[in-house]
Amino acid sequence: MALTTSLTANSETAQDIAAAFNKFQDPVFEQRTEITALISELWAISSALLELEHAHNDPLHYRRRGRIENEQHTALLSLEYTFKDVQRLFGGLARPIYNSTREAYQAVWQNIQDHFRDEGGFTLVRRFEYYRMFLIDITAIIEGSVPQIPRLGLSNSILRYSESGGYRDNRYHVEKILRSQEEALPVDFGNMAIGAPRQPSWERMRPYGLIPVQNRPPSPRTFRRPPSPLTIGNEDYGPPPAPFAPASPTTTTTTTSSQSSNNRVRPTPNMHWILNVFSQDRPTTIFQTTGLESSCLGENMPHASSRLSGGYENLLELPFEAGFLRMRIYVRPYDRRARLLCKMDRGGQRLQSSFPITQLRIVREQSCLQICREDKRGRLLLWTNLRFPSYERLILFHCTFLALKAQDEANPIRGLDDHILYDEEEMFSAVIIDDTFQHALRIFKDSNSGGVRLQASALSGPMKKAPIWTAFITHHIFSSRWNQLPEPRKVHLADLTRYVFSGNYIPQLGPHGEHELCFMKAKDAEQFMDTIYDLTRTKP
């Protein structure tokens, strides 16, 4: 496998394993802090691998690639062994020896902890930290971006950097891990193997929202990925709310579902809601008409990423056009100031540009989201065009953009003027009581893909029009058992995967585990049922 192919594949595997570990948070609740740290490290490793890939492909760094080739091989080989071991251990979830899903996840989690502590002498989180730091070191040497000592020049500065304590420490630990891994490999004597083979019994499945454009699935246009062996089942949500409620709150950290004494959802500590949104599995609905390829037209800001390292957290990086363009989302924790950083590498030229989200507007054009700046005359100037491979991924990015803009406390914006998407038709709108607050519930149908979704948005207050959650229901609506009207103002849904753009939101659950929508008026609940029925009678 070519190095660049291996880097891309491992970056995607890191994201897949992060999504898999996200499933452990509820059944292994007491270890959530450790699991959250694992997820964060995996996303950081995914980003570091893409950075290394771009540095490796840059012809300007051709000469420096050779001096670090052995270190690259060591890091990637050890990382691949670790990923395969994690996937193999995930296979324990399918064993029929456990009495419950919770027991299975707890046992597999303990097996993972024991395996890597026994093999390397420290936790899996610490191992991922060494991988991440070593990958960053390798990239810095290839790019020549190490701290330069004037009297030594660049070449000698790189040599001095490669002999520094931090670099040597990271390399030592990764090499030590690799030696331990190779000692456990099977030894082949003819047709007889001695030792346990490293074959994963859990088949890796890449989240569809993160696949490259050229790997988009074939027809039919709309389908759902096969069920994963890591699926826990329906989430446990809170009890029905009070009949009247105030406006939506401003929110901070993320929420994931967990059964508690009063059937409420417990917040996930130290984990931003963005990681949950993009780690969840989702269907894929392909566009009939696609737009122009992704590109960044902004002014080159060479030091943009280094300036963000001071007080901002890099929460997410999304690749476009097979990684030639990457969009990062940064958030400053103390005031929730959010910025986008766009990086593009074309024809050997690298460009990066960054702006606060509150200074940007977003417009849809076919399968693209065009992110624009506004000049002094109020005219929109295109900054970045992002082409999405699926309806779901476009929607999640758009909702994330709007939610971050509304939650920004450094430059608060009352009401959002870019919440409407072209090619989406609003089929239904009403007020619901949701997590004890009044929200506007809408049904949208997309004319380009045929996708159908629900969205709950803040009805009033400083978060007005900001999305709280969205759910893709394209396939659900054709099931006669999916939606029921047990009471005049309440609709129960058998299955609903909500992508939540808030840290404190607590969805509602009916008495038998159904997802519950509580409408302000009985006629709105009836109209909701009628709209769903009408959608099943129209072509997608």
XYZ file of C-alpha atoms in Angstrom:
540
model
C 0.000 0.000 0.000
C 1.358 3.427 -0.963
C 2.185 5.693 1.937
C -0.419 8.340 1.057
C -3.097 5.664 0.663
C -2.131 4.240 4.048
C -2.294 7.688 5.657
C -5.771 8.345 4.280
C -7.027 4.887 5.225
C -5.677 5.181 8.768
C -7.203 8.652 9.134
C -10.593 7.210 8.226
C -10.076 4.221 10.537
C -9.327 6.597 13.434
C -12.654 8.340 12.822
C -14.495 5.004 12.646
C -13.013 3.786 15.926
C -13.872 7.134 17.553
C -17.496 6.630 16.453
C -17.406 3.086 17.872
C -16.071 4.241 21.255
C -18.875 6.793 21.381
C -21.233 3.812 21.810
C -19.466 2.870 25.062
C -20.320 6.077 26.932
C -23.716 5.051 28.295
C -23.112 1.391 29.251
C -19.689 2.233 30.738
C -20.818 5.494 32.294
C -18.268 5.474 35.127
C -15.428 5.584 32.548
C -16.839 8.428 30.439
C -13.926 10.742 31.121
C -11.465 8.150 29.793
C -13.699 7.312 26.814
C -14.117 10.989 25.945
C -10.341 11.431 26.020
C -9.975 8.422 23.688
C -12.435 9.917 21.195
C -10.660 13.280 21.238
C -7.256 11.655 20.686
C -8.576 9.597 17.770
C -9.936 12.672 16.012
C -6.629 14.444 16.643
C -4.729 11.468 15.177
C -7.009 11.519 12.124
C -6.184 15.186 11.607
C -2.443 14.609 12.178
C -2.409 11.852 9.559
C -3.992 14.152 6.978
C -1.432 16.845 7.805
C 1.353 14.319 7.298
C -0.181 13.232 3.993
C -0.195 16.791 2.668
C 3.368 17.373 3.814
C 4.472 14.131 2.178
C 2.800 15.036 -1.141
C 4.264 18.528 -1.290
C 7.151 18.512 -3.825
C 8.807 21.333 -1.894
C 9.520 18.869 0.923
C 10.868 16.077 -1.279
C 14.415 16.113 0.107
C 13.361 16.115 3.739
C 11.027 13.128 3.311
C 13.911 10.665 3.099
C 15.495 11.540 6.423
C 12.318 10.655 8.313
C 11.186 7.615 6.278
C 12.023 5.016 8.954
C 10.129 6.978 11.602
C 7.053 7.213 9.345
C 7.111 3.467 8.797
C 7.440 2.796 12.530
C 4.555 5.103 13.462
C 2.167 3.816 10.795
C 2.934 0.136 11.328
C 2.435 0.380 15.091
C -0.712 2.471 14.670
C -2.205 -0.068 12.239
C -1.480 -2.921 14.660
C -3.202 -0.973 17.431
C -6.250 -0.206 15.278
C -6.583 -3.878 14.292
C -6.325 -4.963 17.918
C -9.058 -2.516 18.937
C -11.301 -3.761 16.129
C -10.601 -7.378 17.102
C -11.530 -6.665 20.706
C -14.730 -4.926 19.581
C -15.736 -8.316 18.193
C -16.368 -9.453 21.774
C -19.597 -7.466 21.747
C -21.171 -10.112 19.489
C -20.399 -13.017 21.843
C -23.588 -14.610 23.269
C -22.136 -15.127 26.757
C -23.314 -11.820 28.228
C -26.668 -11.290 29.956
C -27.177 -7.732 28.712
C -25.819 -5.122 26.320
C -24.450 -3.165 29.275
C -22.555 -6.202 30.548
C -21.084 -6.825 27.075
C -19.797 -3.279 26.713
C -18.352 -3.243 30.219
C -16.542 -6.541 29.631
C -15.149 -5.471 26.254
C -14.038 -2.146 27.703
C -12.162 -3.923 30.490
C -10.583 -6.292 27.966
C -9.383 -3.338 25.894
C -7.895 -1.636 28.949
C -6.154 -4.810 30.136
C -4.793 -5.732 26.702
C -3.058 -2.437 25.996
C -1.814 -1.968 29.542
C -0.291 -5.444 29.478
C 1.233 -4.942 26.021
C 2.697 -1.472 26.424
C 2.695 -0.712 30.128
C 0.257 2.226 29.901
C -3.317 3.025 28.938
C -4.696 3.206 25.393
C -5.221 6.970 25.816
C -1.541 7.457 26.619
C -0.582 5.289 23.635
C -2.700 7.451 21.318
C -1.070 10.567 22.804
C 2.380 9.234 21.842
C 1.176 8.435 18.318
C -0.321 11.902 17.902
C 2.744 13.768 19.160
C 5.108 11.597 17.098
C 3.063 12.202 13.922
C 3.139 15.954 14.584
C 6.917 15.781 15.075
C 7.391 13.893 11.787
C 5.258 16.424 9.908
C 7.198 19.341 11.403
C 10.508 17.832 10.247
C 9.216 17.189 6.703
C 7.801 20.711 6.414
C 10.854 22.293 7.964
C 8.591 24.079 10.430
C 10.760 23.288 13.454
C 12.048 26.149 15.631
C 15.045 27.516 13.728
C 18.309 28.461 15.391
C 19.785 31.347 13.325
C 23.414 30.330 13.684
C 22.667 26.730 12.660
C 20.385 27.217 9.641
C 17.357 25.118 8.708
C 19.088 21.757 8.099
C 20.993 21.793 11.381
C 17.939 23.127 13.211
C 15.998 20.092 11.975
C 18.831 17.840 13.122
C 18.845 19.519 16.531
C 15.044 19.158 16.730
C 15.240 15.425 15.914
C 17.653 15.034 18.814
C 15.520 17.013 21.264
C 14.063 15.431 24.375
C 10.394 15.605 23.361
C 10.961 14.067 19.939
C 13.255 11.353 21.265
C 10.777 10.519 24.036
C 7.865 10.133 21.600
C 9.970 8.051 19.192
C 11.242 5.843 22.013
C 7.731 5.007 23.238
C 6.362 4.308 19.745
C 9.335 2.056 18.941
C 8.870 0.263 22.269
C 5.183 -0.300 21.496
C 6.049 -1.685 18.061
C 8.583 -4.139 19.530
C 5.930 -5.430 21.936
C 3.436 -5.768 19.086
C 5.862 -7.657 16.853
C 6.711 -10.063 19.653
C 3.028 -11.068 19.717
C 2.807 -11.675 15.966
C 2.368 -15.275 14.797
C 5.509 -17.067 13.625
C 4.988 -19.139 10.473
C 6.772 -22.518 10.252
C 5.613 -23.927 6.949
C 1.853 -24.157 7.298
C 1.875 -23.907 11.086
C 1.451 -20.557 12.839
C 2.515 -19.999 16.439
C 0.908 -17.119 18.283
C -2.457 -15.390 18.077
C -3.190 -13.886 14.660
C -4.062 -10.212 14.520
C -7.267 -10.464 12.509
C -10.116 -8.136 13.412
C -13.433 -9.916 13.874
C -15.313 -6.627 13.807
C -15.555 -5.328 10.254
C -14.714 -1.633 10.019
C -17.533 0.454 8.597
C -16.764 4.029 7.621
C -19.411 6.633 8.585
C -21.055 7.608 5.319
C -20.948 11.290 6.190
C -17.148 11.219 5.961
C -16.600 9.316 2.690
C -14.692 10.955 -0.171
C -16.649 12.212 -3.156
C -15.241 9.627 -5.552
C -16.350 6.782 -3.252
C -20.005 7.743 -3.096
C -22.299 4.712 -3.152
C -23.999 3.679 -6.403
C -27.726 3.653 -7.108
C -30.280 3.419 -5.659
C -29.904 7.038 -4.612
C -31.115 6.565 -1.070
C -30.309 3.706 1.234
C -29.313 2.983 4.814
C -26.054 1.365 5.834
C -26.263 -2.182 7.242
C -26.659 -2.373 11.023
C -23.443 -2.201 12.999
C -22.663 -4.772 15.700
C -21.952 -1.803 17.984
C -25.513 -0.465 17.996
C -26.865 -0.186 21.537
C -30.480 0.361 20.527
C -32.876 3.206 21.209
C -31.625 5.913 23.512
C -33.294 6.579 26.839
C -34.784 10.037 27.085
C -36.584 12.062 29.677
C -40.227 12.126 30.804
C -42.980 14.246 29.208
C -42.523 17.968 29.872
C -44.796 20.466 31.509
C -47.566 21.871 29.252
C -46.093 25.370 29.125
C -42.487 26.411 28.774
C -40.138 29.407 28.378
C -37.802 30.159 25.469
C -34.738 28.026 24.688
C -31.559 28.401 26.760
C -28.071 29.146 25.584
C -26.011 25.968 25.828
C -22.441 24.806 26.165
C -21.159 21.249 26.375
C -22.549 18.106 24.800
C -25.225 15.651 25.897
C -25.521 11.943 25.297
C -28.259 9.630 26.491
C -28.110 7.529 29.613
C -30.721 5.984 31.894
C -30.815 7.688 35.286
C -33.065 7.582 38.308
C -35.547 10.062 36.839
C -35.133 8.891 33.218
C -33.190 12.038 32.273
C -30.133 12.226 30.056
C -26.783 12.822 31.722
C -24.412 15.314 30.083
C -21.072 14.066 28.801
C -18.254 15.847 30.673
C -15.523 17.684 28.758
C -16.883 16.787 25.321
C -18.330 19.291 22.875
C -21.579 18.400 21.146
C -19.892 18.686 17.712
C -18.025 15.417 18.319
C -21.307 13.622 18.999
C -22.975 15.033 15.883
C -20.313 13.841 13.485
C -19.592 10.543 15.276
C -23.150 9.224 15.007
C -24.121 6.814 12.260
C -26.431 8.234 9.621
C -28.134 7.265 6.364
C -26.844 8.513 3.040
C -29.082 10.213 0.487
C -27.317 11.061 -2.763
C -27.995 14.258 -4.704
C -29.404 14.083 -8.230
C -27.530 17.244 -9.228
C -24.125 18.158 -7.825
C -22.453 21.550 -7.770
C -18.980 22.887 -8.444
C -16.019 21.260 -6.699
C -14.917 22.521 -3.310
C -12.547 25.490 -3.301
C -11.340 28.331 -1.106
C -11.207 31.815 -2.597
C -10.121 33.623 0.539
C -6.904 35.531 1.106
C -3.988 33.345 2.151
C -3.252 33.732 5.876
C -0.026 31.725 6.423
C -0.119 31.952 10.214
C -3.858 31.414 10.696
C -3.620 27.955 12.273
C -0.765 28.885 14.626
C -2.672 31.953 15.854
C -5.653 29.765 16.714
C -3.550 27.459 18.887
C -3.495 30.049 21.681
C -7.026 29.920 23.075
C -9.089 27.902 20.605
C -9.816 24.181 20.562
C -9.703 22.365 17.211
C -12.894 20.307 17.490
C -13.338 18.884 14.018
C -11.736 18.590 10.600
C -13.783 17.554 7.544
C -12.058 16.584 4.279
C -13.473 17.541 0.875
C -12.443 16.469 -2.637
C -10.410 13.511 -1.327
C -8.661 15.710 1.222
C -7.430 18.444 -1.116
C -9.551 20.861 0.903
C -10.117 20.579 4.626
C -12.411 22.610 6.835
C -11.672 22.894 10.535
C -13.991 24.122 13.258
C -12.410 25.896 16.232
C -14.194 27.032 19.397
C -12.850 29.209 22.219
C -14.242 27.635 25.418
C -14.668 30.660 27.685
C -16.955 32.653 25.360
C -17.820 29.998 22.718
C -16.345 32.114 19.964
C -16.227 29.906 16.848
C -13.999 30.183 13.783
C -13.661 28.258 10.547
C -10.235 27.477 9.127
C -10.098 26.376 5.499
C -6.955 24.668 4.177
C -6.463 23.904 0.489
C -3.592 22.201 -1.314
C -3.647 22.345 -5.099
C -0.802 22.215 -7.605
C 1.838 22.325 -4.900
C 0.411 25.559 -3.466
C -0.980 25.569 0.052
C -3.519 28.099 1.231
C -5.172 28.615 4.585
C -7.761 31.194 5.533
C -9.829 31.749 8.678
C -12.791 33.875 9.812
C -15.122 34.005 12.821
C -18.425 32.317 12.045
C -20.324 35.442 13.065
C -18.715 37.285 10.122
C -19.880 34.685 7.619
C -23.119 33.857 5.814
C -24.048 30.520 4.293
C -25.989 29.904 1.073
C -26.884 26.628 -0.631
C -26.294 25.965 -4.330
C -27.300 22.409 -5.406
C -25.080 20.012 -3.395
C -22.843 22.838 -2.144
C -22.793 25.218 0.772
C -21.254 28.538 -0.187
C -19.749 30.345 2.792
C -19.600 34.076 2.138
C -18.345 37.280 3.671
C -20.324 40.481 3.547
C -18.712 43.691 2.284
C -19.513 47.207 3.501
C -22.332 47.529 0.953
C -23.972 44.325 2.156
C -22.925 42.292 -0.883
C -21.922 38.670 -0.373
C -18.379 37.732 -1.401
C -17.701 34.004 -1.796
C -15.046 32.759 0.630
C -15.357 28.962 0.404
C -17.458 26.553 -1.631
C -18.002 23.144 -0.013
C -19.391 20.305 -2.135
C -21.041 17.557 -0.105
C -21.449 13.914 -1.128
C -24.778 13.471 0.676
C -27.830 15.396 1.847
C -27.283 14.361 5.466
C -23.724 15.663 5.655
C -24.722 18.989 4.087
C -27.525 19.405 6.629
C -25.342 18.551 9.619
C -22.707 21.081 8.587
C -25.343 23.767 7.974
C -27.027 23.178 11.343
C -23.644 23.130 13.112
C -22.745 26.434 11.457
C -26.018 28.066 12.566
C -25.840 26.691 16.105
C -22.256 27.877 16.624
C -23.152 31.312 15.286
C -26.087 31.582 17.711
C -24.071 30.335 20.697
C -21.198 32.820 20.185
C -21.080 35.081 23.264
C -18.233 37.280 22.026
C -20.369 38.778 19.257
C -23.958 37.602 19.844
C -26.349 37.701 16.883
C -30.078 37.850 17.554
C -31.895 35.831 14.927
C -30.246 34.081 11.988
C -30.742 35.325 8.439
C -29.149 32.296 6.738
C -31.280 29.545 8.254
C -33.241 28.874 5.037
C -31.791 26.408 2.527
C -32.638 26.547 -1.159
C -34.120 23.320 -2.597
C -35.723 22.455 0.745
C -39.491 22.828 0.989
C -41.151 23.324 4.361
C -43.975 20.786 4.517
C -45.128 21.384 8.103
C -44.562 23.774 10.995
C -45.912 23.878 14.557
C -44.890 24.584 18.149
C -43.898 21.693 20.414
C -42.915 21.447 24.070
C -39.429 20.006 23.916
C -37.130 19.573 26.921
C -39.509 21.911 28.834
C -39.015 24.654 26.196
C -41.082 25.870 23.290
C -39.507 24.897 19.974
C -40.602 25.252 16.374
C -40.863 21.817 14.771
C -40.677 21.654 10.981
C -40.701 18.950 8.336
C -38.469 19.627 5.324
C -38.314 17.762 2.024
C -35.329 18.217 -0.265
C -36.095 18.454 -3.978
C -32.542 17.564 -5.084
C -32.184 14.309 -3.135
C -35.691 13.387 -1.973
C -34.515 13.412 1.640
C -36.993 14.191 4.427
C -36.082 15.451 7.873
C -37.423 16.944 11.086
C -35.882 19.993 12.712
C -36.586 21.611 16.061
C -35.425 25.228 16.396
C -35.503 27.821 19.165
C -38.766 29.749 18.933
C -37.682 32.957 20.651
C -34.990 34.529 22.804
C -31.289 35.021 21.984
C -31.164 31.629 20.241
C -34.165 32.347 17.990
C -34.121 30.247 14.777
C -31.051 28.299 15.919
C -31.399 24.540 15.320
C -31.642 22.431 18.469
C -31.807 19.054 16.740
C -32.517 17.466 13.388
C -33.465 13.899 12.404
C -33.503 12.223 8.994
C -36.755 10.311 8.468
C -36.678 9.516 4.727
C -37.051 5.780 5.339
C -39.083 5.835 8.551
C -42.160 7.497 7.049
C -42.997 4.445 4.924
C -43.535 2.269 8.012
C -47.156 2.248 9.216
C -45.965 1.502 12.754
C -43.457 4.339 12.942
C -45.799 7.148 14.050
C -48.756 6.841 16.429
C -51.168 9.328 18.042
C -51.821 7.914 21.541
C -53.180 11.212 22.943
C -54.652 14.323 21.274
C -51.450 16.409 21.594
C -48.795 13.686 21.587
C -47.174 11.813 18.708
C -45.008 8.766 19.425
C -42.262 7.716 17.007
C -40.861 4.184 17.144
C -37.374 5.247 16.068
C -35.719 8.663 15.821
C -31.995 9.437 15.685
C -31.599 13.057 16.732
C -28.444 14.990 15.941
C -28.282 17.504 18.760
C -26.618 20.912 18.372
C -26.673 21.787 22.050
C -25.034 20.606 25.225
C -27.964 20.754 27.618
C -30.813 19.431 25.505
C -32.773 16.507 26.958
C -35.133 14.766 24.497
C -38.356 13.116 25.647
C -39.355 9.498 25.859
C -42.832 8.019 26.074
C -43.893 5.455 28.702
C -42.778 2.512 26.550
C -39.585 3.945 25.113
C -41.114 5.793 22.152
C -39.715 9.118 21.055
C -42.320 11.685 21.941
C -43.397 14.928 20.262
C -45.685 17.014 22.463
C -47.583 19.656 20.469
C -49.116 22.808 21.887
C -52.362 22.171 19.975
C -54.163 18.924 19.208
C -54.853 20.011 15.623
C -51.099 20.382 15.032
C -50.511 16.775 16.086
C -53.198 15.632 13.636
C -51.724 17.764 10.865
C -48.292 16.260 11.556
C -49.734 12.761 11.056
C -51.489 13.875 7.858
C -48.286 15.429 6.484
C -46.330 12.225 7.062
C -49.066 10.264 5.288
C -49.033 12.678 2.343
C -45.244 12.359 2.041
C -45.540 8.592 1.620
C -47.828 9.121 -1.371
C -45.393 11.336 -3.268
C -42.309 10.236 -5.156
C -38.981 10.769 -3.342
